[in-house]
Amino acid sequence: MAIPVRLVKDLIEFSDIIPDLQGIGLKVFSYGKIKNIYWLGEDIIKSVEIVQYRNLESYFSEGTGDPVSRLFGRTNLPAEIKFFINQEEEYPALFVK
């Protein structure tokens, strides 16, 4: 099965929008792993907590990467993250232990 998102080593690459003064927003790419999934009920996601790495060079050389926890609600969850929600067995490196 082809993966419809880009993986960078053991990180998920996802697009993100940073608001600007004109209200348009700047599209950037972020890299992270899934930390926790919070459920409202069966098959209904409440929110997903990820660990986002801001410094990829130090992540790959030292394993640190300046990690930041970030919470996405179900309405603003990037499709790239949503794709891996139920695939921890197949892609264990993409999840924080």
Backbone atoms as SQL, in Angstrom:
CREATE TABLE atoms (id INTEGER PRIMARY KEY, chain TEXT, resi INTEGER, resn TEXT, atom TEXT, x REAL, y REAL, z REAL);
INSERT INTO atoms VALUES
  (1, 'A', 1, 'MET', 'N', 0.845, -1.184, 0.000),
  (2, 'A', 1, 'MET', 'CA', 0.000, 0.000, 0.000),
  (3, 'A', 1, 'MET', 'C', 0.886, 1.242, 0.000),
  (4, 'A', 2, 'ALA', 'N', 0.596, 2.167, -0.856),
  (5, 'A', 2, 'ALA', 'CA', 1.358, 3.409, -0.925),
  (6, 'A', 2, 'ALA', 'C', 0.921, 4.347, 0.200),
  (7, 'A', 3, 'ILE', 'N', 1.881, 4.999, 0.795),
  (8, 'A', 3, 'ILE', 'CA', 1.596, 5.953, 1.866),
  (9, 'A', 3, 'ILE', 'C', 1.352, 7.319, 1.217),
  (10, 'A', 4, 'PRO', 'N', 0.196, 7.943, 1.439),
  (11, 'A', 4, 'PRO', 'CA', -0.123, 9.210, 0.769),
  (12, 'A', 4, 'PRO', 'C', 0.529, 10.431, 1.407),
  (13, 'A', 5, 'VAL', 'N', 1.434, 10.221, 2.344),
  (14, 'A', 5, 'VAL', 'CA', 2.116, 11.337, 2.997),
  (15, 'A', 5, 'VAL', 'C', 3.609, 11.072, 2.947),
  (16, 'A', 6, 'ARG', 'N', 4.375, 12.080, 3.253),
  (17, 'A', 6, 'ARG', 'CA', 5.823, 11.942, 3.229),
  (18, 'A', 6, 'ARG', 'C', 6.337, 11.667, 4.634),
  (19, 'A', 7, 'LEU', 'N', 7.197, 10.663, 4.727),
  (20, 'A', 7, 'LEU', 'CA', 7.865, 10.367, 5.985),
  (21, 'A', 7, 'LEU', 'C', 9.319, 10.788, 5.851),
  (22, 'A', 8, 'VAL', 'N', 9.845, 11.422, 6.884),
  (23, 'A', 8, 'VAL', 'CA', 11.250, 11.803, 6.922),
  (24, 'A', 8, 'VAL', 'C', 11.862, 10.997, 8.055),
  (25, 'A', 9, 'LYS', 'N', 12.571, 9.947, 7.667),
  (26, 'A', 9, 'LYS', 'CA', 13.079, 8.943, 8.613),
  (27, 'A', 9, 'LYS', 'C', 11.914, 8.429, 9.454),
  (28, 'A', 10, 'ASP', 'N', 11.875, 8.754, 10.726),
  (29, 'A', 10, 'ASP', 'CA', 10.779, 8.269, 11.573),
  (30, 'A', 10, 'ASP', 'C', 9.860, 9.406, 12.022),
  (31, 'A', 11, 'LEU', 'N', 9.687, 10.407, 11.179),
  (32, 'A', 11, 'LEU', 'CA', 8.811, 11.541, 11.478),
  (33, 'A', 11, 'LEU', 'C', 7.770, 11.711, 10.373),
  (34, 'A', 12, 'ILE', 'N', 6.593, 12.179, 10.746),
  (35, 'A', 12, 'ILE', 'CA', 5.542, 12.488, 9.790),
  (36, 'A', 12, 'ILE', 'C', 5.718, 13.941, 9.354),
  (37, 'A', 13, 'GLU', 'N', 5.768, 14.172, 8.051),
  (38, 'A', 13, 'GLU', 'CA', 5.797, 15.545, 7.539),
  (39, 'A', 13, 'GLU', 'C', 4.359, 15.966, 7.286),
  (40, 'A', 14, 'PHE', 'N', 3.966, 17.101, 7.856),
  (41, 'A', 14, 'PHE', 'CA', 2.618, 17.606, 7.617),
  (42, 'A', 14, 'PHE', 'C', 2.674, 19.100, 7.386),
  (43, 'A', 15, 'SER', 'N', 1.706, 19.598, 6.623),
  (44, 'A', 15, 'SER', 'CA', 1.678, 21.030, 6.337),
  (45, 'A', 15, 'SER', 'C', 0.944, 21.749, 7.453),
  (46, 'A', 16, 'ASP', 'N', 1.332, 22.974, 7.655),
  (47, 'A', 16, 'ASP', 'CA', 0.807, 23.787, 8.732),
  (48, 'A', 16, 'ASP', 'C', 0.651, 25.199, 8.193),
  (49, 'A', 17, 'ILE', 'N', -0.277, 25.965, 8.727),
  (50, 'A', 17, 'ILE', 'CA', -0.486, 27.345, 8.310),
  (51, 'A', 17, 'ILE', 'C', -0.156, 28.266, 9.480),
  (52, 'A', 18, 'ILE', 'N', 0.750, 29.213, 9.228),
  (53, 'A', 18, 'ILE', 'CA', 1.085, 30.230, 10.222),
  (54, 'A', 18, 'ILE', 'C', 0.388, 31.523, 9.795),
  (55, 'A', 19, 'PRO', 'N', -0.500, 32.059, 10.647),
  (56, 'A', 19, 'PRO', 'CA', -1.211, 33.283, 10.269),
  (57, 'A', 19, 'PRO', 'C', -0.251, 34.455, 10.080),
  (58, 'A', 20, 'ASP', 'N', -0.562, 35.318, 9.125),
  (59, 'A', 20, 'ASP', 'CA', 0.226, 36.529, 8.943),
  (60, 'A', 20, 'ASP', 'C', -0.689, 37.744, 9.124),
  (61, 'A', 21, 'LEU', 'N', -0.122, 38.933, 9.007),
  (62, 'A', 21, 'LEU', 'CA', -0.891, 40.154, 9.260),
  (63, 'A', 21, 'LEU', 'C', -1.997, 40.381, 8.235),
  (64, 'A', 22, 'GLN', 'N', -1.843, 39.869, 7.019),
  (65, 'A', 22, 'GLN', 'CA', -2.859, 40.051, 5.988),
  (66, 'A', 22, 'GLN', 'C', -4.005, 39.048, 6.126),
  (67, 'A', 23, 'GLY', 'N', -3.874, 38.095, 7.046),
  (68, 'A', 23, 'GLY', 'CA', -4.915, 37.109, 7.247),
  (69, 'A', 23, 'GLY', 'C', -4.876, 35.963, 6.248),
  (70, 'A', 24, 'ILE', 'N', -3.828, 35.899, 5.436),
  (71, 'A', 24, 'ILE', 'CA', -3.726, 34.860, 4.418),
  (72, 'A', 24, 'ILE', 'C', -3.105, 33.607, 5.007),
  (73, 'A', 25, 'GLY', 'N', -2.011, 33.756, 5.670),
  (74, 'A', 25, 'GLY', 'CA', -1.322, 32.618, 6.269),
  (75, 'A', 25, 'GLY', 'C', -0.198, 32.110, 5.386),
  (76, 'A', 26, 'LEU', 'N', 0.823, 31.617, 6.012),
  (77, 'A', 26, 'LEU', 'CA', 1.991, 31.089, 5.329),
  (78, 'A', 26, 'LEU', 'C', 2.028, 29.582, 5.543),
  (79, 'A', 27, 'LYS', 'N', 2.102, 28.828, 4.448),
  (80, 'A', 27, 'LYS', 'CA', 2.132, 27.370, 4.558),
  (81, 'A', 27, 'LYS', 'C', 3.569, 26.929, 4.815),
  (82, 'A', 28, 'VAL', 'N', 3.745, 26.170, 5.886),
  (83, 'A', 28, 'VAL', 'CA', 5.057, 25.633, 6.240),
  (84, 'A', 28, 'VAL', 'C', 4.915, 24.128, 6.469),
  (85, 'A', 29, 'PHE', 'N', 6.038, 23.448, 6.545),
  (86, 'A', 29, 'PHE', 'CA', 6.008, 22.027, 6.821),
  (87, 'A', 29, 'PHE', 'C', 6.565, 21.778, 8.209),
  (88, 'A', 30, 'SER', 'N', 5.900, 20.903, 8.941),
  (89, 'A', 30, 'SER', 'CA', 6.301, 20.540, 10.291),
  (90, 'A', 30, 'SER', 'C', 6.569, 19.047, 10.323),
  (91, 'A', 31, 'TYR', 'N', 7.286, 18.617, 11.363),
  (92, 'A', 31, 'TYR', 'CA', 7.671, 17.217, 11.486),
  (93, 'A', 31, 'TYR', 'C', 7.415, 16.767, 12.915),
  (94, 'A', 32, 'GLY', 'N', 6.780, 15.610, 13.066),
  (95, 'A', 32, 'GLY', 'CA', 6.484, 15.162, 14.414),
  (96, 'A', 32, 'GLY', 'C', 6.073, 13.706, 14.489),
  (97, 'A', 33, 'LYS', 'N', 5.719, 13.314, 15.715),
  (98, 'A', 33, 'LYS', 'CA', 5.245, 11.965, 16.019),
  (99, 'A', 33, 'LYS', 'C', 3.967, 12.097, 16.829),
  (100, 'A', 34, 'ILE', 'N', 3.135, 11.073, 16.764),
  (101, 'A', 34, 'ILE', 'CA', 1.889, 11.073, 17.523),
  (102, 'A', 34, 'ILE', 'C', 2.188, 10.651, 18.961),
  (103, 'A', 35, 'LYS', 'N', 1.708, 11.452, 19.924),
  (104, 'A', 35, 'LYS', 'CA', 1.951, 11.159, 21.336),
  (105, 'A', 35, 'LYS', 'C', 0.734, 10.511, 21.991),
  (106, 'A', 36, 'ASN', 'N', -0.413, 11.145, 21.901),
  (107, 'A', 36, 'ASN', 'CA', -1.646, 10.622, 22.513),
  (108, 'A', 36, 'ASN', 'C', -2.826, 10.881, 21.594),
  (109, 'A', 37, 'ILE', 'N', -3.778, 9.970, 21.633),
  (110, 'A', 37, 'ILE', 'CA', -5.035, 10.141, 20.916),
  (111, 'A', 37, 'ILE', 'C', -6.144, 10.112, 21.957),
  (112, 'A', 38, 'TYR', 'N', -6.949, 11.156, 21.979),
  (113, 'A', 38, 'TYR', 'CA', -8.052, 11.252, 22.924),
  (114, 'A', 38, 'TYR', 'C', -9.353, 11.029, 22.155),
  (115, 'A', 39, 'TRP', 'N', -10.191, 10.138, 22.670),
  (116, 'A', 39, 'TRP', 'CA', -11.410, 9.738, 21.977),
  (117, 'A', 39, 'TRP', 'C', -12.645, 10.256, 22.714),
  (118, 'A', 40, 'LEU', 'N', -13.651, 10.685, 21.959),
  (119, 'A', 40, 'LEU', 'CA', -14.961, 11.033, 22.523),
  (120, 'A', 40, 'LEU', 'C', -15.809, 9.782, 22.684),
  (121, 'A', 41, 'GLY', 'N', -15.706, 8.891, 21.760),
  (122, 'A', 41, 'GLY', 'CA', -16.442, 7.638, 21.755),
  (123, 'A', 41, 'GLY', 'C', -15.789, 6.719, 20.743),
  (124, 'A', 42, 'GLU', 'N', -16.438, 5.644, 20.445),
  (125, 'A', 42, 'GLU', 'CA', -15.876, 4.694, 19.500),
  (126, 'A', 42, 'GLU', 'C', -15.749, 5.340, 18.113),
  (127, 'A', 43, 'ASP', 'N', -14.542, 5.374, 17.596),
  (128, 'A', 43, 'ASP', 'CA', -14.232, 5.932, 16.269),
  (129, 'A', 43, 'ASP', 'C', -14.477, 7.435, 16.140),
  (130, 'A', 44, 'ILE', 'N', -14.616, 8.153, 17.262),
  (131, 'A', 44, 'ILE', 'CA', -14.788, 9.608, 17.207),
  (132, 'A', 44, 'ILE', 'C', -13.633, 10.243, 17.959),
  (133, 'A', 45, 'ILE', 'N', -12.772, 10.910, 17.220),
  (134, 'A', 45, 'ILE', 'CA', -11.591, 11.537, 17.806),
  (135, 'A', 45, 'ILE', 'C', -11.971, 12.855, 18.461),
  (136, 'A', 46, 'LYS', 'N', -11.499, 13.060, 19.680),
  (137, 'A', 46, 'LYS', 'CA', -11.670, 14.346, 20.348),
  (138, 'A', 46, 'LYS', 'C', -10.493, 15.251, 19.980),
  (139, 'A', 47, 'SER', 'N', -9.274, 14.732, 20.198),
  (140, 'A', 47, 'SER', 'CA', -8.075, 15.493, 19.857),
  (141, 'A', 47, 'SER', 'C', -6.885, 14.547, 19.767),
  (142, 'A', 48, 'VAL', 'N', -5.834, 15.041, 19.161),
  (143, 'A', 48, 'VAL', 'CA', -4.598, 14.280, 19.007),
  (144, 'A', 48, 'VAL', 'C', -3.444, 15.161, 19.461),
  (145, 'A', 49, 'GLU', 'N', -2.632, 14.623, 20.354),
  (146, 'A', 49, 'GLU', 'CA', -1.439, 15.338, 20.817),
  (147, 'A', 49, 'GLU', 'C', -0.243, 14.790, 20.049),
  (148, 'A', 50, 'ILE', 'N', 0.533, 15.691, 19.497),
  (149, 'A', 50, 'ILE', 'CA', 1.740, 15.275, 18.792),
  (150, 'A', 50, 'ILE', 'C', 2.951, 15.915, 19.450),
  (151, 'A', 51, 'VAL', 'N', 4.109, 15.371, 19.177),
  (152, 'A', 51, 'VAL', 'CA', 5.369, 15.998, 19.551),
  (153, 'A', 51, 'VAL', 'C', 5.965, 16.500, 18.249),
  (154, 'A', 52, 'GLN', 'N', 6.112, 17.792, 18.163),
  (155, 'A', 52, 'GLN', 'CA', 6.633, 18.431, 16.961),
  (156, 'A', 52, 'GLN', 'C', 8.086, 18.801, 17.200),
  (157, 'A', 53, 'TYR', 'N', 8.936, 18.510, 16.231),
  (158, 'A', 53, 'TYR', 'CA', 10.361, 18.801, 16.353),
  (159, 'A', 53, 'TYR', 'C', 10.696, 20.019, 15.506),
  (160, 'A', 54, 'ARG', 'N', 11.259, 21.043, 16.147),
  (161, 'A', 54, 'ARG', 'CA', 11.554, 22.290, 15.452),
  (162, 'A', 54, 'ARG', 'C', 12.947, 22.327, 14.853),
  (163, 'A', 55, 'ASN', 'N', 13.850, 21.479, 15.338),
  (164, 'A', 55, 'ASN', 'CA', 15.224, 21.493, 14.831),
  (165, 'A', 55, 'ASN', 'C', 15.564, 20.087, 14.339),
  (166, 'A', 56, 'LEU', 'N', 15.380, 19.857, 13.048),
  (167, 'A', 56, 'LEU', 'CA', 15.596, 18.515, 12.503),
  (168, 'A', 56, 'LEU', 'C', 17.057, 18.098, 12.542),
  (169, 'A', 57, 'GLU', 'N', 17.957, 19.038, 12.379),
  (170, 'A', 57, 'GLU', 'CA', 19.381, 18.701, 12.398),
  (171, 'A', 57, 'GLU', 'C', 19.774, 18.092, 13.742),
  (172, 'A', 58, 'SER', 'N', 19.347, 18.710, 14.845),
  (173, 'A', 58, 'SER', 'CA', 19.698, 18.149, 16.151),
  (174, 'A', 58, 'SER', 'C', 18.882, 16.891, 16.462),
  (175, 'A', 59, 'TYR', 'N', 17.681, 16.772, 15.884),
  (176, 'A', 59, 'TYR', 'CA', 16.902, 15.540, 16.088),
  (177, 'A', 59, 'TYR', 'C', 17.652, 14.356, 15.491),
  (178, 'A', 60, 'PHE', 'N', 18.147, 14.498, 14.274),
  (179, 'A', 60, 'PHE', 'CA', 18.810, 13.381, 13.611),
  (180, 'A', 60, 'PHE', 'C', 20.219, 13.129, 14.130),
  (181, 'A', 61, 'SER', 'N', 20.897, 14.156, 14.616),
  (182, 'A', 61, 'SER', 'CA', 22.256, 13.936, 15.111),
  (183, 'A', 61, 'SER', 'C', 22.292, 13.568, 16.599),
  (184, 'A', 62, 'GLU', 'N', 21.448, 14.205, 17.426),
  (185, 'A', 62, 'GLU', 'CA', 21.491, 13.990, 18.867),
  (186, 'A', 62, 'GLU', 'C', 20.229, 13.340, 19.434),
  (187, 'A', 63, 'GLY', 'N', 19.160, 13.303, 18.652),
  (188, 'A', 63, 'GLY', 'CA', 17.904, 12.727, 19.130),
  (189, 'A', 63, 'GLY', 'C', 17.037, 13.686, 19.922),
  (190, 'A', 64, 'THR', 'N', 17.396, 14.978, 19.969),
  (191, 'A', 64, 'THR', 'CA', 16.606, 15.932, 20.747),
  (192, 'A', 64, 'THR', 'C', 15.640, 16.709, 19.855),
  (193, 'A', 65, 'GLY', 'N', 16.122, 17.625, 19.067),
  (194, 'A', 65, 'GLY', 'CA', 15.299, 18.333, 18.091),
  (195, 'A', 65, 'GLY', 'C', 14.360, 19.376, 18.627),
  (196, 'A', 66, 'ASP', 'N', 14.534, 19.834, 19.881),
  (197, 'A', 66, 'ASP', 'CA', 13.684, 20.874, 20.459),
  (198, 'A', 66, 'ASP', 'C', 12.197, 20.490, 20.358),
  (199, 'A', 67, 'PRO', 'N', 11.784, 19.415, 21.049),
  (200, 'A', 67, 'PRO', 'CA', 10.404, 18.945, 20.930),
  (201, 'A', 67, 'PRO', 'C', 9.397, 19.857, 21.627),
  (202, 'A', 68, 'VAL', 'N', 8.227, 19.989, 21.017),
  (203, 'A', 68, 'VAL', 'CA', 7.140, 20.784, 21.558),
  (204, 'A', 68, 'VAL', 'C', 5.861, 19.967, 21.430),
  (205, 'A', 69, 'SER', 'N', 5.102, 19.832, 22.521),
  (206, 'A', 69, 'SER', 'CA', 3.812, 19.156, 22.435),
  (207, 'A', 69, 'SER', 'C', 2.796, 20.103, 21.827),
  (208, 'A', 70, 'ARG', 'N', 1.939, 19.545, 21.006),
  (209, 'A', 70, 'ARG', 'CA', 0.931, 20.350, 20.326),
  (210, 'A', 70, 'ARG', 'C', -0.355, 19.545, 20.243),
  (211, 'A', 71, 'LEU', 'N', -1.474, 20.197, 20.455),
  (212, 'A', 71, 'LEU', 'CA', -2.772, 19.527, 20.466),
  (213, 'A', 71, 'LEU', 'C', -3.590, 19.984, 19.265),
  (214, 'A', 72, 'PHE', 'N', -4.121, 19.022, 18.512),
  (215, 'A', 72, 'PHE', 'CA', -5.017, 19.309, 17.398),
  (216, 'A', 72, 'PHE', 'C', -6.395, 18.761, 17.739),
  (217, 'A', 73, 'GLY', 'N', -7.421, 19.570, 17.550),
  (218, 'A', 73, 'GLY', 'CA', -8.784, 19.077, 17.685),
  (219, 'A', 73, 'GLY', 'C', -9.194, 18.339, 16.420),
  (220, 'A', 74, 'ARG', 'N', -10.308, 17.646, 16.475),
  (221, 'A', 74, 'ARG', 'CA', -10.712, 16.855, 15.308),
  (222, 'A', 74, 'ARG', 'C', -11.046, 17.718, 14.102),
  (223, 'A', 75, 'THR', 'N', -11.382, 18.983, 14.315),
  (224, 'A', 75, 'THR', 'CA', -11.736, 19.843, 13.181),
  (225, 'A', 75, 'THR', 'C', -10.521, 20.440, 12.484),
  (226, 'A', 76, 'ASN', 'N', -9.366, 20.502, 13.163),
  (227, 'A', 76, 'ASN', 'CA', -8.177, 21.070, 12.520),
  (228, 'A', 76, 'ASN', 'C', -7.034, 20.064, 12.436),
  (229, 'A', 77, 'LEU', 'N', -7.354, 18.782, 12.490),
  (230, 'A', 77, 'LEU', 'CA', -6.352, 17.729, 12.445),
  (231, 'A', 77, 'LEU', 'C', -5.826, 17.573, 11.020),
  (232, 'A', 78, 'PRO', 'N', -4.506, 17.733, 10.812),
  (233, 'A', 78, 'PRO', 'CA', -3.963, 17.564, 9.461),
  (234, 'A', 78, 'PRO', 'C', -4.212, 16.146, 8.930),
  (235, 'A', 79, 'ALA', 'N', -4.527, 16.038, 7.661),
  (236, 'A', 79, 'ALA', 'CA', -4.811, 14.738, 7.036),
  (237, 'A', 79, 'ALA', 'C', -3.626, 13.790, 7.167),
  (238, 'A', 80, 'GLU', 'N', -2.410, 14.342, 7.149),
  (239, 'A', 80, 'GLU', 'CA', -1.215, 13.513, 7.253),
  (240, 'A', 80, 'GLU', 'C', -1.155, 12.799, 8.604),
  (241, 'A', 81, 'ILE', 'N', -1.563, 13.484, 9.658),
  (242, 'A', 81, 'ILE', 'CA', -1.594, 12.880, 10.997),
  (243, 'A', 81, 'ILE', 'C', -2.754, 11.897, 11.083),
  (244, 'A', 82, 'LYS', 'N', -3.909, 12.301, 10.574),
  (245, 'A', 82, 'LYS', 'CA', -5.105, 11.458, 10.629),
  (246, 'A', 82, 'LYS', 'C', -4.869, 10.100, 9.959),
  (247, 'A', 83, 'PHE', 'N', -4.071, 10.080, 8.904),
  (248, 'A', 83, 'PHE', 'CA', -3.801, 8.840, 8.174),
  (249, 'A', 83, 'PHE', 'C', -3.185, 7.768, 9.070),
  (250, 'A', 84, 'PHE', 'N', -2.359, 8.173, 10.044),
  (251, 'A', 84, 'PHE', 'CA', -1.628, 7.207, 10.875),
  (252, 'A', 84, 'PHE', 'C', -2.308, 6.873, 12.203),
  (253, 'A', 85, 'ILE', 'N', -3.467, 7.428, 12.484),
  (254, 'A', 85, 'ILE', 'CA', -4.136, 7.247, 13.782),
  (255, 'A', 85, 'ILE', 'C', -4.228, 5.785, 14.211),
  (256, 'A', 86, 'ASN', 'N', -4.727, 4.923, 13.379),
  (257, 'A', 86, 'ASN', 'CA', -4.935, 3.523, 13.751),
  (258, 'A', 86, 'ASN', 'C', -3.876, 2.590, 13.176),
  (259, 'A', 87, 'GLN', 'N', -2.674, 3.097, 12.959),
  (260, 'A', 87, 'GLN', 'CA', -1.646, 2.284, 12.326),
  (261, 'A', 87, 'GLN', 'C', -0.376, 2.159, 13.172),
  (262, 'A', 88, 'GLU', 'N', -0.535, 2.152, 14.494),
  (263, 'A', 88, 'GLU', 'CA', 0.621, 2.070, 15.382),
  (264, 'A', 88, 'GLU', 'C', 1.371, 0.748, 15.226),
  (265, 'A', 89, 'GLU', 'N', 0.655, -0.334, 14.979),
  (266, 'A', 89, 'GLU', 'CA', 1.323, -1.628, 14.807),
  (267, 'A', 89, 'GLU', 'C', 2.189, -1.650, 13.553),
  (268, 'A', 90, 'GLU', 'N', 1.701, -1.033, 12.486),
  (269, 'A', 90, 'GLU', 'CA', 2.432, -1.043, 11.220),
  (270, 'A', 90, 'GLU', 'C', 3.578, -0.024, 11.189),
  (271, 'A', 91, 'TYR', 'N', 3.417, 1.102, 11.881),
  (272, 'A', 91, 'TYR', 'CA', 4.419, 2.172, 11.893),
  (273, 'A', 91, 'TYR', 'C', 4.749, 2.578, 13.330),
  (274, 'A', 92, 'PRO', 'N', 5.316, 1.712, 14.149),
  (275, 'A', 92, 'PRO', 'CA', 5.544, 2.034, 15.567),
  (276, 'A', 92, 'PRO', 'C', 6.510, 3.201, 15.779),
  (277, 'A', 93, 'ALA', 'N', 7.437, 3.448, 14.863),
  (278, 'A', 93, 'ALA', 'CA', 8.403, 4.530, 15.036),
  (279, 'A', 93, 'ALA', 'C', 7.760, 5.915, 14.957),
  (280, 'A', 94, 'LEU', 'N', 6.546, 6.001, 14.444),
  (281, 'A', 94, 'LEU', 'CA', 5.872, 7.300, 14.301),
  (282, 'A', 94, 'LEU', 'C', 5.094, 7.698, 15.554),
  (283, 'A', 95, 'PHE', 'N', 5.188, 6.872, 16.606),
  (284, 'A', 95, 'PHE', 'CA', 4.466, 7.129, 17.845),
  (285, 'A', 95, 'PHE', 'C', 5.458, 7.273, 18.991),
  (286, 'A', 96, 'VAL', 'N', 5.206, 8.238, 19.877),
  (287, 'A', 96, 'VAL', 'CA', 6.049, 8.443, 21.058),
  (288, 'A', 96, 'VAL', 'C', 5.686, 7.385, 22.085),
  (289, 'A', 97, 'LYS', 'N', 6.678, 6.732, 22.623),
  (290, 'A', 97, 'LYS', 'CA', 6.438, 5.686, 23.649),
  (291, 'A', 97, 'LYS', 'C', 6.412, 6.298, 25.018);
